Short mmCIF file of C-alpha atoms and ligand atoms in Angstrom, two decimals:
data_model
loop_
_atom_site.label_atom_id
_atom_site.label_comp_id
_atom_site.label_asym_id
_atom_site.label_seq_id
_atom_site.Cartn_x
_atom_site.Cartn_y
_atom_site.Cartn_z
CA MET A 24 -80.13 32.90 29.32
CA LYS A 25 -78.31 35.22 27.13
CA ILE A 26 -79.40 38.88 27.83
CA LEU A 27 -78.92 42.08 25.97
CA LEU A 28 -79.28 45.30 28.09
CA LEU A 29 -79.60 48.65 26.17
CA GLY A 30 -78.15 51.84 27.62
CA GLY A 31 -75.07 53.06 29.22
CA GLY A 32 -75.72 55.18 32.19
CA GLY A 33 -75.83 54.86 36.01
CA ARG A 34 -79.19 53.15 35.82
CA GLU A 35 -77.87 50.50 33.34
CA HIS A 36 -74.84 49.85 35.59
CA ALA A 37 -77.32 49.21 38.43
CA PHE A 38 -79.36 46.87 36.08
CA ALA A 39 -76.16 45.08 35.03
CA TRP A 40 -74.93 44.72 38.45
CA LYS A 41 -78.29 43.18 39.50
CA ILE A 42 -78.75 40.98 36.41
CA SER A 43 -75.14 39.60 36.61
CA GLN A 44 -76.00 38.32 40.22
CA SER A 45 -78.62 36.05 38.74
CA GLN A 46 -77.92 32.36 38.20
CA HIS A 47 -80.30 32.45 35.16
CA CYS A 48 -77.99 34.87 33.24
CA SER A 49 -75.48 32.90 31.31
CA LYS A 50 -74.23 35.84 29.32
CA LEU A 51 -74.87 39.56 29.55
CA TYR A 52 -74.13 42.10 26.83
CA ILE A 53 -74.60 45.68 27.36
CA ALA A 54 -74.93 48.26 24.39
CA PRO A 55 -73.08 50.46 24.67
CA GLY A 56 -72.44 50.18 28.38
CA ASN A 57 -69.68 51.98 30.32
CA PRO A 58 -66.56 50.93 32.32
CA GLY A 59 -68.91 50.01 35.23
CA THR A 60 -71.06 47.66 33.18
CA ALA A 61 -67.85 46.05 31.72
CA THR A 62 -67.19 44.47 35.15
CA CYS A 63 -70.68 42.80 34.93
CA GLY A 64 -70.80 41.60 31.36
CA GLU A 65 -69.51 42.40 27.89
CA ASN A 66 -69.97 45.92 26.35
CA VAL A 67 -70.74 46.06 22.67
CA PRO A 68 -70.51 49.12 20.48
CA LEU A 69 -74.00 49.10 19.38
CA ASN A 70 -76.32 52.18 19.21
CA PRO A 71 -79.40 51.30 21.11
CA GLU A 72 -81.58 53.68 19.06
CA ASP A 73 -80.57 51.76 15.85
CA ASN A 74 -83.47 49.24 15.73
CA ALA A 75 -81.94 47.36 12.69
CA ALA A 76 -78.56 47.06 14.43
CA VAL A 77 -80.29 45.78 17.58
CA HIS A 78 -82.18 43.28 15.65
CA ASP A 79 -79.14 41.98 13.83
CA PHE A 80 -77.18 41.71 17.07
CA VAL A 81 -80.03 39.70 18.69
CA VAL A 82 -80.07 37.16 15.81
CA ALA A 83 -76.31 36.85 15.47
CA ASN A 84 -75.82 36.19 19.31
CA SER A 85 -78.89 34.07 19.94
CA ILE A 86 -80.11 36.73 22.53
CA GLU A 87 -83.14 35.35 24.57
CA MET A 88 -84.20 38.55 26.29
CA VAL A 89 -83.75 42.29 25.62
CA VAL A 90 -83.89 44.60 28.67
CA VAL A 91 -84.26 48.36 27.77
CA GLY A 92 -82.86 50.94 30.19
CA PRO A 93 -83.58 54.38 28.62
CA GLU A 94 -86.93 55.72 27.04
CA ALA A 95 -85.36 56.65 23.59
CA PRO A 96 -85.06 52.99 22.17
CA LEU A 97 -88.63 52.28 23.46
CA VAL A 98 -90.27 55.49 21.98
CA ASN A 99 -88.27 54.72 18.82
CA GLY A 100 -90.13 51.41 18.64
CA VAL A 101 -87.52 48.83 19.44
CA TRP A 102 -90.20 46.44 20.80
CA ASN A 103 -92.18 46.81 17.47
CA HIS A 104 -89.11 46.34 15.34
CA LEU A 105 -88.28 43.11 17.04
CA ARG A 106 -91.65 41.83 17.17
CA ARG A 107 -92.28 42.36 13.44
CA SER A 108 -89.27 40.26 12.29
CA ARG A 109 -89.78 36.41 12.11
CA ARG A 110 -86.28 35.88 13.41
CA THR A 111 -86.85 37.96 16.73
CA ALA A 112 -90.60 37.96 17.28
CA HIS A 113 -90.07 35.22 20.07
CA VAL A 114 -87.60 37.25 21.97
CA PRO A 115 -89.07 39.04 24.97
CA VAL A 116 -88.42 42.71 25.42
CA ILE A 117 -88.65 44.23 28.97
CA GLY A 118 -90.08 47.57 28.06
CA PRO A 119 -93.31 48.47 26.27
CA SER A 120 -94.33 48.79 22.60
CA ALA A 121 -94.07 52.26 21.01
CA GLN A 122 -97.74 52.76 21.72
CA GLY A 123 -97.00 52.12 25.55
CA ALA A 124 -93.89 54.36 25.49
CA LYS A 125 -96.10 57.23 24.31
CA LEU A 126 -97.18 57.69 27.93
CA GLU A 127 -93.68 59.14 28.25
CA GLY A 128 -93.08 60.29 24.71
CA SER A 129 -96.11 62.58 24.45
CA LYS A 130 -97.32 64.57 27.55
CA ALA A 131 -100.61 65.48 25.76
CA TYR A 132 -101.18 61.76 25.10
CA ALA A 133 -100.49 60.88 28.80
CA LYS A 134 -102.91 63.69 29.99
CA ARG A 135 -105.70 62.33 27.69
CA PHE A 136 -105.04 58.87 28.97
CA MET A 137 -105.29 59.98 32.62
CA GLN A 138 -108.40 61.96 31.95
CA GLU A 139 -110.07 59.10 30.11
CA PHE A 140 -109.37 56.65 33.00
CA GLY A 141 -110.04 59.10 35.93
CA ILE A 142 -106.49 59.19 37.13
CA PRO A 143 -105.71 62.17 39.38
CA THR A 144 -103.41 64.67 37.68
CA ALA A 145 -103.28 68.51 37.28
CA ASP A 146 -105.82 70.26 35.00
CA TYR A 147 -104.53 71.11 31.74
CA ARG A 148 -104.89 72.53 28.18
CA GLU A 149 -103.23 71.63 24.90
CA PHE A 150 -102.02 74.29 22.32
CA PHE A 151 -100.54 73.80 18.93
CA ALA A 152 -98.13 75.92 16.83
CA SER A 153 -100.94 76.57 14.33
CA ASN A 154 -102.76 78.25 17.20
CA THR A 155 -100.13 80.35 18.83
CA ALA A 156 -102.25 83.45 19.11
CA SER A 157 -104.92 81.65 21.16
CA ALA A 158 -102.28 80.13 23.42
CA LEU A 159 -100.69 83.63 24.13
CA ARG A 160 -104.11 85.10 24.78
CA PHE A 161 -104.90 82.30 27.18
CA LEU A 162 -101.77 82.92 29.17
CA GLN A 163 -102.07 86.67 28.97
CA LYS A 164 -105.61 86.66 30.21
CA LYS A 165 -106.86 83.52 31.90
CA ALA A 166 -104.18 81.27 33.25
CA THR A 167 -103.71 81.15 36.96
CA LEU A 168 -100.25 81.68 38.20
CA PRO A 169 -97.80 79.93 38.63
CA ILE A 170 -98.41 78.05 35.55
CA VAL A 171 -96.56 74.96 34.03
CA LEU A 172 -95.59 74.71 30.37
CA LYS A 173 -94.48 71.34 29.02
CA ALA A 174 -93.27 70.49 25.55
CA ASP A 175 -95.28 67.66 24.31
CA GLY A 176 -92.39 65.49 23.21
CA LEU A 177 -89.06 64.31 24.63
CA ALA A 178 -86.76 67.20 25.39
CA ALA A 179 -84.03 65.65 27.43
CA GLY A 180 -85.59 66.66 30.76
CA LYS A 181 -85.51 70.42 29.82
CA GLY A 182 -89.11 70.60 28.31
CA VAL A 183 -90.82 71.71 31.56
CA VAL A 184 -90.94 75.33 32.61
CA ILE A 185 -92.72 76.73 35.59
CA CYS A 186 -93.62 80.44 35.01
CA GLN A 187 -94.31 82.71 37.85
CA GLU A 188 -95.32 85.78 35.66
CA ARG A 189 -97.64 86.22 32.73
CA ASP A 190 -95.06 87.81 30.52
CA GLU A 191 -92.61 85.09 31.21
CA ALA A 192 -95.22 82.44 30.30
CA VAL A 193 -96.14 84.25 27.19
CA ALA A 194 -92.55 84.59 26.01
CA GLU A 195 -91.74 80.84 26.88
CA MET A 196 -94.83 79.72 25.11
CA ALA A 197 -93.89 81.73 21.98
CA GLU A 198 -90.42 80.23 21.94
CA MET A 199 -91.74 76.67 22.48
CA LEU A 200 -94.35 76.73 19.93
CA GLY A 201 -91.84 78.54 17.59
CA GLY A 202 -89.59 75.41 17.80
CA LYS A 203 -87.34 75.88 20.88
CA PHE A 204 -87.39 72.13 21.27
CA GLY A 205 -87.87 71.34 17.62
CA GLY A 206 -90.83 68.96 16.82
CA ALA A 207 -91.11 68.20 20.64
CA SER A 208 -92.57 71.58 21.41
CA ARG A 209 -94.79 72.20 18.41
CA LYS A 210 -97.58 71.05 20.82
CA VAL A 211 -97.42 72.35 24.41
CA VAL A 212 -99.31 71.18 27.51
CA VAL A 213 -100.31 74.04 29.91
CA GLU A 214 -100.91 72.81 33.31
CA GLU A 215 -102.10 73.75 36.68
CA PHE A 216 -99.28 74.13 39.21
CA LEU A 217 -99.32 71.60 41.97
CA SER A 218 -97.73 72.22 45.32
CA GLY A 219 -96.50 69.29 47.38
CA ILE A 220 -93.65 66.79 47.75
CA GLU A 221 -92.65 64.54 44.89
CA PHE A 222 -91.91 60.78 44.84
CA SER A 223 -91.29 58.06 42.39
CA ILE A 224 -93.18 54.84 42.20
CA PHE A 225 -91.87 51.91 39.96
CA VAL A 226 -94.32 49.35 38.83
CA LEU A 227 -93.30 46.22 36.76
CA THR A 228 -96.17 44.84 34.73
CA ASP A 229 -96.58 41.80 32.56
CA GLY A 230 -99.65 43.45 30.96
CA GLU A 231 -102.10 41.57 33.25
CA SER A 232 -100.81 41.94 36.82
CA TYR A 233 -98.21 44.14 38.36
CA LYS A 234 -95.73 44.41 41.21
CA ILE A 235 -94.67 47.57 43.06
CA LEU A 236 -90.87 47.95 43.54
CA PRO A 237 -89.22 49.85 46.48
CA VAL A 238 -90.34 53.55 46.51
CA ALA A 239 -87.77 56.37 46.03
CA LYS A 240 -87.40 60.01 45.91
CA ASP A 241 -85.02 61.81 43.75
CA TYR A 242 -83.51 65.31 43.97
CA LYS A 243 -83.61 67.08 40.48
CA ARG A 244 -82.16 70.43 41.38
CA ILE A 245 -78.35 71.03 41.15
CA GLY A 246 -78.02 73.06 44.34
CA GLU A 247 -78.33 72.06 47.92
CA GLY A 248 -81.82 73.00 49.51
CA ASP A 249 -83.38 72.27 46.07
CA THR A 250 -81.98 75.33 44.36
CA GLY A 251 -80.85 76.16 40.88
CA PRO A 252 -81.53 74.52 37.50
CA ASN A 253 -83.01 71.04 37.01
CA THR A 254 -80.72 68.13 36.27
CA GLY A 255 -81.39 64.47 35.41
CA GLY A 256 -81.24 63.84 39.20
CA MET A 257 -78.54 64.54 41.83
CA GLY A 258 -79.42 61.83 44.36
CA ALA A 259 -82.15 59.54 45.64
CA VAL A 260 -83.38 58.11 48.84
CA SER A 261 -85.38 54.78 49.16
CA PRO A 262 -87.88 54.55 50.90
CA PRO A 263 -88.92 58.15 51.36
CA PRO A 264 -90.38 57.94 55.01
CA PHE A 265 -93.47 60.13 54.21
CA VAL A 266 -94.95 57.50 51.78
CA ASP A 267 -96.81 55.44 54.30
CA VAL A 268 -99.26 52.54 53.89
CA ALA A 269 -102.22 54.75 53.64
CA MET A 270 -100.69 56.83 50.81
CA MET A 271 -99.57 53.53 48.90
CA LYS A 272 -103.16 52.37 49.16
CA LYS A 273 -104.33 55.48 47.34
CA VAL A 274 -101.68 55.18 44.83
CA GLU A 275 -102.53 51.63 44.11
CA GLN A 276 -106.25 52.14 43.92
CA GLU A 277 -106.39 55.53 42.19
CA ILE A 278 -103.37 55.41 39.95
CA ILE A 279 -101.77 52.01 39.46
CA LYS A 280 -104.86 49.89 38.86
CA PRO A 281 -106.58 52.24 36.54
CA THR A 282 -103.39 52.71 34.59
CA ILE A 283 -102.95 48.97 34.05
CA ALA A 284 -106.59 48.57 33.27
CA GLY A 285 -106.42 51.61 30.87
CA LEU A 286 -103.40 50.06 28.97
CA LYS A 287 -105.32 46.82 28.55
CA LYS A 288 -108.57 48.50 27.47
CA ARG A 289 -106.66 50.34 24.71
CA GLY A 290 -104.96 47.10 23.65
CA ILE A 291 -101.51 48.47 24.32
CA GLU A 292 -98.70 45.80 24.69
CA TYR A 293 -97.01 46.70 27.88
CA GLN A 294 -94.47 44.37 29.58
CA GLY A 295 -92.01 46.47 31.44
CA PHE A 296 -91.45 49.28 33.85
CA ILE A 297 -94.02 52.18 34.50
CA PHE A 298 -92.31 54.92 36.39
CA LEU A 299 -94.94 57.13 38.06
CA GLY A 300 -93.66 60.57 38.95
CA LEU A 301 -96.11 61.63 41.71
CA ILE A 302 -96.74 64.57 43.97
CA LYS A 303 -98.36 64.43 47.41
CA VAL A 304 -100.89 67.37 47.60
CA GLY A 305 -102.30 67.39 51.07
CA ASP A 306 -102.96 63.66 51.65
CA ASP A 307 -103.61 62.79 48.05
CA PRO A 308 -101.28 61.54 45.22
CA PHE A 309 -101.36 63.16 41.76
CA VAL A 310 -99.46 62.05 38.68
CA ILE A 311 -96.91 64.58 37.41
CA GLU A 312 -95.61 62.42 34.73
CA TYR A 313 -95.45 58.81 33.27
CA ASN A 314 -92.23 57.38 32.23
CA CYS A 315 -91.90 54.04 30.44
CA ARG A 316 -88.53 53.05 32.11
CA MET A 317 -86.85 53.04 35.50
CA GLY A 318 -85.57 56.44 36.95
CA ASP A 319 -81.97 57.53 37.17
CA PRO A 320 -80.66 57.87 39.89
CA GLU A 321 -83.64 56.22 41.61
CA THR A 322 -82.75 52.83 40.01
CA GLU A 323 -79.33 52.95 41.85
CA ALA A 324 -81.12 53.19 45.17
CA VAL A 325 -84.11 50.89 44.33
CA LEU A 326 -82.33 47.85 42.77
CA PRO A 327 -79.85 47.34 45.74
CA ARG A 328 -82.97 47.24 48.05
CA LEU A 329 -84.71 44.47 45.85
CA LYS A 330 -83.92 41.15 47.19
CA ASN A 331 -85.61 39.26 44.36
CA ASP A 332 -83.59 37.70 41.55
CA LEU A 333 -84.13 40.21 38.75
CA VAL A 334 -83.91 37.84 35.91
CA GLU A 335 -86.63 35.70 37.67
CA LEU A 336 -88.76 38.67 37.77
CA PHE A 337 -88.21 39.38 34.05
CA THR A 338 -89.02 35.76 33.28
CA ALA A 339 -92.23 36.07 35.19
CA VAL A 340 -93.09 39.12 33.06
CA ARG A 341 -92.30 37.17 29.85
CA ASP A 342 -94.54 34.30 30.94
CA ARG A 343 -97.29 36.65 32.37
CA ARG A 344 -96.91 34.96 35.79
CA LEU A 345 -96.11 38.06 37.68
CA SER A 346 -99.13 37.63 40.02
CA GLU A 347 -97.24 34.50 41.45
CA VAL A 348 -94.21 36.51 42.52
CA LYS A 349 -93.56 38.11 45.89
CA ILE A 350 -91.49 41.28 45.99
CA GLU A 351 -88.92 41.21 48.76
CA GLU A 352 -87.29 44.38 49.94
CA ASP A 353 -84.30 44.95 52.02
CA GLU A 354 -85.40 46.40 55.38
CA ARG A 355 -82.45 48.97 55.22
CA ALA A 356 -82.66 52.30 53.71
CA ALA A 357 -80.41 53.32 50.73
CA THR A 358 -79.12 56.80 49.81
CA THR A 359 -77.56 57.51 46.52
CA ILE A 360 -75.46 60.58 45.75
CA ILE A 361 -74.46 61.64 42.17
CA LEU A 362 -70.97 62.97 41.52
CA ALA A 363 -71.30 65.52 38.64
CA SER A 364 -68.76 67.22 36.55
CA GLY A 365 -68.21 70.99 36.85
CA GLY A 366 -70.61 73.03 34.87
CA TYR A 367 -73.44 70.35 34.75
CA PRO A 368 -76.34 70.76 33.94
CA GLY A 369 -74.88 73.37 31.62
CA ASP A 370 -71.72 72.69 29.58
CA PHE A 371 -69.45 70.49 31.52
CA HIS A 372 -65.85 69.18 31.47
CA LYS A 373 -65.00 65.89 30.02
CA GLY A 374 -61.92 63.76 30.05
CA LYS A 375 -60.82 64.50 33.68
CA PRO A 376 -59.00 61.58 35.27
CA ILE A 377 -60.75 59.84 38.14
CA THR A 378 -59.00 58.52 41.08
CA GLY A 379 -59.71 57.30 44.61
CA LEU A 380 -62.37 54.55 43.74
CA ASP A 381 -60.09 52.07 45.59
CA LYS A 382 -60.22 54.10 48.73
CA THR A 383 -64.11 53.76 49.05
CA GLN A 384 -65.54 51.46 51.64
CA GLY A 385 -69.00 50.27 52.28
CA SER A 386 -70.79 51.90 49.20
CA ILE A 387 -71.69 50.48 45.78
CA VAL A 388 -70.21 52.85 43.18
CA PHE A 389 -72.16 52.92 39.90
CA HIS A 390 -70.56 54.38 36.84
CA ALA A 391 -72.68 56.80 34.77
CA GLY A 392 -70.62 59.21 32.59
CA THR A 393 -67.19 57.51 32.62
CA LYS A 394 -64.93 55.88 30.11
CA THR A 395 -61.41 54.49 29.76
CA VAL A 396 -58.70 56.07 27.90
CA GLY A 397 -55.75 53.57 27.86
CA ASN A 398 -55.75 52.45 31.45
CA GLN A 399 -57.07 55.52 32.85
CA LEU A 400 -60.71 56.07 33.87
CA VAL A 401 -61.84 59.61 32.91
CA THR A 402 -65.13 61.55 32.99
CA SER A 403 -67.31 61.55 29.93
CA GLY A 404 -70.68 62.79 31.02
CA GLY A 405 -72.39 65.33 33.26
CA ARG A 406 -73.35 62.75 35.81
CA VAL A 407 -70.11 60.86 36.38
CA MET A 408 -70.87 58.31 39.08
CA ALA A 409 -73.55 57.37 41.61
CA VAL A 410 -72.57 56.31 45.22
CA THR A 411 -75.23 54.12 47.05
CA SER A 412 -75.04 52.98 50.59
CA PHE A 413 -77.26 51.29 53.04
CA GLY A 414 -78.17 52.29 56.59
CA LYS A 415 -80.79 51.71 59.30
CA THR A 416 -82.08 55.16 58.18
CA PHE A 417 -81.57 57.12 55.03
CA ARG A 418 -79.45 59.47 57.10
CA GLU A 419 -77.06 56.81 58.24
CA ALA A 420 -76.71 55.72 54.56
CA LEU A 421 -76.31 59.36 53.51
CA ALA A 422 -73.33 59.73 55.83
CA VAL A 423 -71.49 56.70 54.37
CA SER A 424 -72.37 57.85 50.71
CA ASN A 425 -70.98 61.42 51.54
CA LYS A 426 -67.80 59.99 52.98
CA ASN A 427 -67.05 57.92 50.00
CA ALA A 428 -68.20 60.71 47.53
CA ALA A 429 -65.44 62.85 49.09
CA LEU A 430 -62.80 60.11 48.42
CA ILE A 431 -63.48 59.84 44.78
CA GLU A 432 -61.64 62.72 42.95
CA PHE A 433 -61.69 64.31 39.55
CA GLU A 434 -61.17 67.97 38.58
CA GLY A 435 -64.40 69.90 39.04
CA LYS A 436 -66.27 67.26 41.03
CA TYR A 437 -69.50 68.42 42.40
CA PHE A 438 -72.09 66.61 44.59
CA ARG A 439 -74.92 67.65 46.87
CA ARG A 440 -74.30 66.66 50.48
CA ASP A 441 -77.94 67.21 51.53
CA ILE A 442 -79.77 64.44 49.81
CA GLY A 443 -82.94 63.87 51.95
CA PHE A 444 -82.58 67.24 53.66
CA ASP A 445 -86.48 67.93 53.42
CA LEU A 446 -87.57 64.43 54.84
P1 AMP B 1 -91.72 66.36 34.37
O1 AMP B 1 -90.80 66.33 33.21
O2 AMP B 1 -93.11 66.37 33.75
O3 AMP B 1 -91.40 65.39 35.46
O4 AMP B 1 -91.55 67.75 35.05
C1 AMP B 1 -90.29 68.06 35.70
C2 AMP B 1 -90.48 68.69 37.00
O5 AMP B 1 -91.33 69.86 36.88
C3 AMP B 1 -91.20 67.69 37.92
O6 AMP B 1 -90.35 66.90 38.60
C4 AMP B 1 -91.88 68.79 38.94
O7 AMP B 1 -90.87 69.22 39.91
C5 AMP B 1 -92.17 69.94 38.07
N1 AMP B 1 -93.51 69.86 37.59
C6 AMP B 1 -94.06 69.33 36.54
N2 AMP B 1 -95.45 69.41 36.47
C7 AMP B 1 -95.76 70.21 37.56
C8 AMP B 1 -96.99 70.69 38.06
N3 AMP B 1 -98.19 70.41 37.42
N4 AMP B 1 -96.99 71.33 39.24
C9 AMP B 1 -95.84 71.50 39.82
N5 AMP B 1 -94.55 71.07 39.46
C10 AMP B 1 -94.63 70.43 38.32
N1 LIG B 2 -84.71 60.78 38.00
C1 LIG B 2 -85.85 61.12 37.15
C2 LIG B 2 -85.81 60.45 35.84
O1 LIG B 2 -85.18 59.38 35.60
O2 LIG B 2 -86.62 60.88 34.88
#
């Protein structure tokens, strides 16, 4: 089968690495890919958010399956665009329709969905730019602190602010509704603060049935001990030991089943990944957010632990036979460490030569923000590489990843050595 994978980060290198191991993949294209994915297939200079260009590439290269890594093309309707054309309507897309992607693309939409289907999540209210005065009054007089403000739309992971003080919340709300994140914050969800430990559940669905992939936990803060600003994610552990059988049962009954049933009830086409960002409060799981894709860096820890042939799983999704499949997980734990570029998550350096990859042993090194200039590999993003290792425990795996993370060199390199510190 000829497969087109959209995206070019660490998650997509992990996808490409896994897809290229399948005997069912005869040719893999990655758009735009990175130097890591280039070792698994052929990178093509195609903008994954340009629906017309993706369509034309699918036609010209007789692509038989499109796998979507990031959320932007999904929210942007790549599924709908391909489905509408006579020449691509038959090509399965692993990823939901634009309507399904709204679970990630609009926080207010996701909250309403959860409310309608009785899915546990923090209490919330919605405010609009046209009603700024009442939003500010609510925060000034009524809201319980701390309080969480969320830009409704996609804001590159920066749209969530947790406010400890009323004045801070009022100022932040005024900025958001005033257009701090453009159209994405013309609507703001105000949410009750939940206190607990977070984890990530990945569900693959064919629209009827579903399978749960290995569980993970990611580390979003830049600093050790979970300090400093939020990032896209600085590392991941799979599985997080606190997510036990009893917790998974609750997640399945209270969250996954009603989510799949809700999508069906609303007539939403969804054949792809659902990423549940969850928080354990006491002994109960609550949904913090839905995403319509896999997590990054969680994917770099989850896919290496998945023993199934990924293309077989995708084919089962295409044929709506996912109920016949059994997910097989590697017994070992995996720990992923992100190597970031100095300055990240603020302005960061680019173009720094990367060396020492050949010295690493016993880890899988996924490329995220790298590119080649001539023959030299250089940094090109805030998150540069993801180093994944296995171990009997996540701590054993962490030790190997830490050792190899130290061997890879580029100017300004930064990584957290404490992934899993709280487990
Ligand atoms: P989100 O983009 O919705 O995942 O939010 C980013 C981060 O903000 C989450 O990973 C949580 O750490 C935090 N967060 C979001 N909503 C809440 C909430 N209701 N209570 C506590 N923390 C939250
Ligand atoms: N690591 C969290 C995310 O991918 O959104």
